[in-house]
CSV table of C-alpha atoms and ligand atoms in Angstrom, one decimal:
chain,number,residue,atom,x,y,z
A,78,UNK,CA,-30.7,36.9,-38.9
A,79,UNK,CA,-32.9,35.5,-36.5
A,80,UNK,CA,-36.7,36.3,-36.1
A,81,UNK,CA,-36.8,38.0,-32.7
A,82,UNK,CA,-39.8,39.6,-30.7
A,83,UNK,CA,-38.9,42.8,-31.4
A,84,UNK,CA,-38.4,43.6,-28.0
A,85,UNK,CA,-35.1,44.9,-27.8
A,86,UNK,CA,-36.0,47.6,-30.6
A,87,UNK,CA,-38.9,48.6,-28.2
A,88,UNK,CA,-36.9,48.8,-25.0
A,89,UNK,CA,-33.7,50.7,-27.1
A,90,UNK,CA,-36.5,53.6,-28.0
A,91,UNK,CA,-38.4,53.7,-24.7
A,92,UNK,CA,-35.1,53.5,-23.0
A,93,UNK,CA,-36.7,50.8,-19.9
A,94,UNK,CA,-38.6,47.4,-20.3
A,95,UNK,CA,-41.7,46.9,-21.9
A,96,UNK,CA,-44.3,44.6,-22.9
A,97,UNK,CA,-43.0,44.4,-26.6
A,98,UNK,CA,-45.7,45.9,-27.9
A,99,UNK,CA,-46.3,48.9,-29.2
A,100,UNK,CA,-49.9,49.9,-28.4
A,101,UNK,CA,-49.4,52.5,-25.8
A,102,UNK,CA,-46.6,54.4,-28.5
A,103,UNK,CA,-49.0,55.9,-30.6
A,104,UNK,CA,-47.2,58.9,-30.7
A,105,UNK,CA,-44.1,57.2,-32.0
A,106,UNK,CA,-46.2,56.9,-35.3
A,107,UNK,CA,-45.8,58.7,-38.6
A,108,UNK,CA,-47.0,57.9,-41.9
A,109,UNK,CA,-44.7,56.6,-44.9
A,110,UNK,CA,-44.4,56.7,-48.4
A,111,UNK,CA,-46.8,53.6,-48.7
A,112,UNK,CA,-49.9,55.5,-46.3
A,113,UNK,CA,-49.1,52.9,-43.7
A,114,UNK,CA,-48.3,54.3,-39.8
A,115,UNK,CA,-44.9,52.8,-38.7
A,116,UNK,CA,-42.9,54.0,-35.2
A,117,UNK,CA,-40.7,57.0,-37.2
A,118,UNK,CA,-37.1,55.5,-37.2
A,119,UNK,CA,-38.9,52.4,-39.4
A,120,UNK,CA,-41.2,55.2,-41.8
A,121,UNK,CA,-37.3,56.8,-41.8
A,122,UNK,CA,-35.7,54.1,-43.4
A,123,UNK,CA,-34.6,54.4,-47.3
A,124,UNK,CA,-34.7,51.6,-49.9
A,125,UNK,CA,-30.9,50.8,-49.7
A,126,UNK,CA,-30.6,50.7,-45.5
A,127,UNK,CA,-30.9,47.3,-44.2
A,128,UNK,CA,-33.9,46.9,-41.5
A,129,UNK,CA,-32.9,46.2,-38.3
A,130,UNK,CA,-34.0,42.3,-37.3
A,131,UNK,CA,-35.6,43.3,-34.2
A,132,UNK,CA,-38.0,45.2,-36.4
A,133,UNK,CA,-38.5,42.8,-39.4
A,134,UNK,CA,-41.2,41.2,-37.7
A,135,UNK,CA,-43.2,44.4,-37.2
A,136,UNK,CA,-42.6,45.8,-40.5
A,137,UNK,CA,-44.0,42.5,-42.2
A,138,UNK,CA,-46.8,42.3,-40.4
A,139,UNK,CA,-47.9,45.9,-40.8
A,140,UNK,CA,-47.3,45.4,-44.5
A,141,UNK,CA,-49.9,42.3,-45.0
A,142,UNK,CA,-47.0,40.1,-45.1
A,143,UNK,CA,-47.5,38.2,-42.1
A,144,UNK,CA,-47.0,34.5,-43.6
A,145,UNK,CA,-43.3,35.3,-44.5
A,146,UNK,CA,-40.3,34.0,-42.4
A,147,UNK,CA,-37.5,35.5,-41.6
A,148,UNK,CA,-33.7,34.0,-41.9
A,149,UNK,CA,-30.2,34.3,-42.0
A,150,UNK,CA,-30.9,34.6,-45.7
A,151,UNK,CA,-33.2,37.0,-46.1
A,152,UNK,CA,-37.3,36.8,-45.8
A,153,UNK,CA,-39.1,33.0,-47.1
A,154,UNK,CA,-42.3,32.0,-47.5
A,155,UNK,CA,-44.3,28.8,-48.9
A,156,UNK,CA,-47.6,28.7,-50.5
A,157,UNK,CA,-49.2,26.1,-50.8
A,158,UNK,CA,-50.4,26.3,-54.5
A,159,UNK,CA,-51.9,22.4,-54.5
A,160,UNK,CA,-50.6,21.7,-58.3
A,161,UNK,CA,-48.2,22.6,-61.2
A,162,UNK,CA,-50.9,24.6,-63.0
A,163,UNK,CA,-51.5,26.6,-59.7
A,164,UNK,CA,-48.1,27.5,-58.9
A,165,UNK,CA,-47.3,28.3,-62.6
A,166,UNK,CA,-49.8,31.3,-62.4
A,167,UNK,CA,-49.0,32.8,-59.2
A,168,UNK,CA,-45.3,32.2,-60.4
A,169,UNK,CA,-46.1,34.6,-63.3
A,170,UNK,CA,-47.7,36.6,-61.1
A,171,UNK,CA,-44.6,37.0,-58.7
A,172,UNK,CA,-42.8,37.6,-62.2
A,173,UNK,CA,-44.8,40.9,-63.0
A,174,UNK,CA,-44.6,42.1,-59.4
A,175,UNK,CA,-40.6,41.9,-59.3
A,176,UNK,CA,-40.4,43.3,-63.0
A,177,UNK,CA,-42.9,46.5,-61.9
A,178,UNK,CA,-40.7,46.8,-58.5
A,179,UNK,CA,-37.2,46.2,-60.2
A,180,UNK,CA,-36.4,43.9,-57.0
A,181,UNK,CA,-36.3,40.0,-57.6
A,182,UNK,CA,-37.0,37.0,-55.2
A,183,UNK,CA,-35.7,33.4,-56.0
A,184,UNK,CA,-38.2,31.1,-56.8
A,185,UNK,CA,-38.8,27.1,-56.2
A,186,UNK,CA,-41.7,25.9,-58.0
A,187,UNK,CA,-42.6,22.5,-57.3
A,188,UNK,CA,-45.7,20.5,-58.0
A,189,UNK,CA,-47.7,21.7,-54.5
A,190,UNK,CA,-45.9,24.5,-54.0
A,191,UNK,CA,-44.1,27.6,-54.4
A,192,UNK,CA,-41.6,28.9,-52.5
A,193,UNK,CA,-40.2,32.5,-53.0
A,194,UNK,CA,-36.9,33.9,-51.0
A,195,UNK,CA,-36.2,38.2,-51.3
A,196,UNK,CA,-32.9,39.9,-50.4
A,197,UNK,CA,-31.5,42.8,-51.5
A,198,UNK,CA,-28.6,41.9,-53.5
A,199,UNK,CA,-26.6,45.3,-53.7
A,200,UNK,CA,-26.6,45.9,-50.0
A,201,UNK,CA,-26.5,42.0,-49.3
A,202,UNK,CA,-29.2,42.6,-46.5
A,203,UNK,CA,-33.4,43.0,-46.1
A,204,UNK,CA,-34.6,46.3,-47.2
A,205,UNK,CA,-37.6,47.9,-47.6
A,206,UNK,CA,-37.6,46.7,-51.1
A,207,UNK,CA,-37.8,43.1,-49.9
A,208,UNK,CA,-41.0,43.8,-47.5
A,209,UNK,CA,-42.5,45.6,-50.1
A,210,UNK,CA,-41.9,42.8,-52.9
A,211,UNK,CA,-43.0,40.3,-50.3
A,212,UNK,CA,-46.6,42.5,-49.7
A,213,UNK,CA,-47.2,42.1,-53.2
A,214,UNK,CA,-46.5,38.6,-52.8
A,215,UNK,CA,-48.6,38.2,-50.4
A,216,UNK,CA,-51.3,40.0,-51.8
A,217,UNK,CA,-51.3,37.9,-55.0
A,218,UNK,CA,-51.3,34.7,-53.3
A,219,UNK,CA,-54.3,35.4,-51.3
A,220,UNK,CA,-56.1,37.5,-55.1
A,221,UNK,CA,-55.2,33.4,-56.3
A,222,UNK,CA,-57.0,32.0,-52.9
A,223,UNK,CA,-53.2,29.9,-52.4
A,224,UNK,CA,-52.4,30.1,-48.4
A,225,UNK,CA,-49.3,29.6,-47.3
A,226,UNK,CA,-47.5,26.6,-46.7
A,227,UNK,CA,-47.4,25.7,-42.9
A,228,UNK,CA,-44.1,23.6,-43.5
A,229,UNK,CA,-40.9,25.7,-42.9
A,230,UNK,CA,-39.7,26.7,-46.5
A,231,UNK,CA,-36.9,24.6,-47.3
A,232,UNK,CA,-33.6,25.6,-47.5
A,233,UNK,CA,-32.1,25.8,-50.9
A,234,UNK,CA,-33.2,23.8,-54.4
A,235,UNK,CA,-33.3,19.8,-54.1
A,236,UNK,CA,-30.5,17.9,-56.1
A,237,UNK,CA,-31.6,17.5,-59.3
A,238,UNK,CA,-30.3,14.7,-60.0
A,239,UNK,CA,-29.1,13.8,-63.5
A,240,UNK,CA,-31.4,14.0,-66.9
A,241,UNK,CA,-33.7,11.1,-67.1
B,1060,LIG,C1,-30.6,47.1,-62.5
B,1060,LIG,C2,-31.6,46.2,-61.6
B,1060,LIG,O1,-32.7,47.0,-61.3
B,1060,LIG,C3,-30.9,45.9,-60.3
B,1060,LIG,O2,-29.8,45.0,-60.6
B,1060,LIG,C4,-31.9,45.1,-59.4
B,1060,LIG,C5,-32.5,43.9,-60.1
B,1060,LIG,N1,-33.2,43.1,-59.1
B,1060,LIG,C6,-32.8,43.0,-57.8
B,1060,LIG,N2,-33.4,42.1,-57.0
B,1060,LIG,C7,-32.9,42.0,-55.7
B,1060,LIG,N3,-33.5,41.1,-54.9
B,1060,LIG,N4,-31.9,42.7,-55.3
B,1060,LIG,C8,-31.3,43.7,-56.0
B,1060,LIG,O3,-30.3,44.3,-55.5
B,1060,LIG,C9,-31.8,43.9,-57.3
B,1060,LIG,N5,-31.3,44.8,-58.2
């Protein structure tokens, strides 16, 4: 799915052109299960109904995750974990997350980095399961002091070549 401004999601509820933001919709706001304020049709939305892709953007950013990317794949992001030893922890890290949420990312760990990709398998599509997985994500990257990667995360694992 592509990453989009968000802007058609905007102009669909207010029914006429706007800036894209959301500032003047306060009233569209209602708290969800996770004490965060989302515009109501996103608070709506139940762990097995895919997020539209206009509003991916929004609902990442108001859940911390702000670093992640967003593709015809599902959400990506790179940190940038500077050594093996690094991106060994925060891979165990990510490991306890997924186990406590039931909900899985793949993960690439290579010597300067980690890179971790979330879809929802059974619905084949980004849920609120994925945004929450990639908060805690998030969260436990910057608890380890690892930024993201600026790079775009690449696509799929390298060759591996054969057994040396
Ligand atoms: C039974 C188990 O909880 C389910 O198979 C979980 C496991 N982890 C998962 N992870 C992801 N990313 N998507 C799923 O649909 C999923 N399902």
């Amino acid at each position: 799915m592509d990453e989009t401004t968000g802007r058609g999601r905007s102009e669909n509820r207010d029914g006429g052109a706007d800036s894209g933001g959301h500032e003047g919709d306060v009233g569209a706001l209602t708290p969800d299960g996770e004490g965060r304020t989302l515009p109501a049709d996103l608070a709506a939305l139940s762990d097995e109904e895919a997020i539209p892709a206009g509003a991916l953007r929004e609902l990442l950013d108001a859940y911390g995750a702000g670093e992640w990317r967003i593709d015809e794949d599902g959400l990506c992001a790179r940190y940038a974990t500077g050594d093996f030893r690094a991106g060994l922890a925060l891979v165990d890290r990510i490991g306890e997350i997924a186990e406590a949420a039931a909900h899985h990312p793949d993960v690439l760990l290579t010597y300067p980095t980690v890179e971790v990709r979330t879809v929802s398998h059974d619905v084949r599509a980004v849920t609120r399961r994925d945004v929450r997985l990639a908060a805690g994500i998030s969260a436990a990257a910057a608890e380890g002091g690892v930024g993201p990667d600026g790079g775009d995360p690449r696509r799929g694992a390298p060759d591996g070549g054969d057994e040396v």
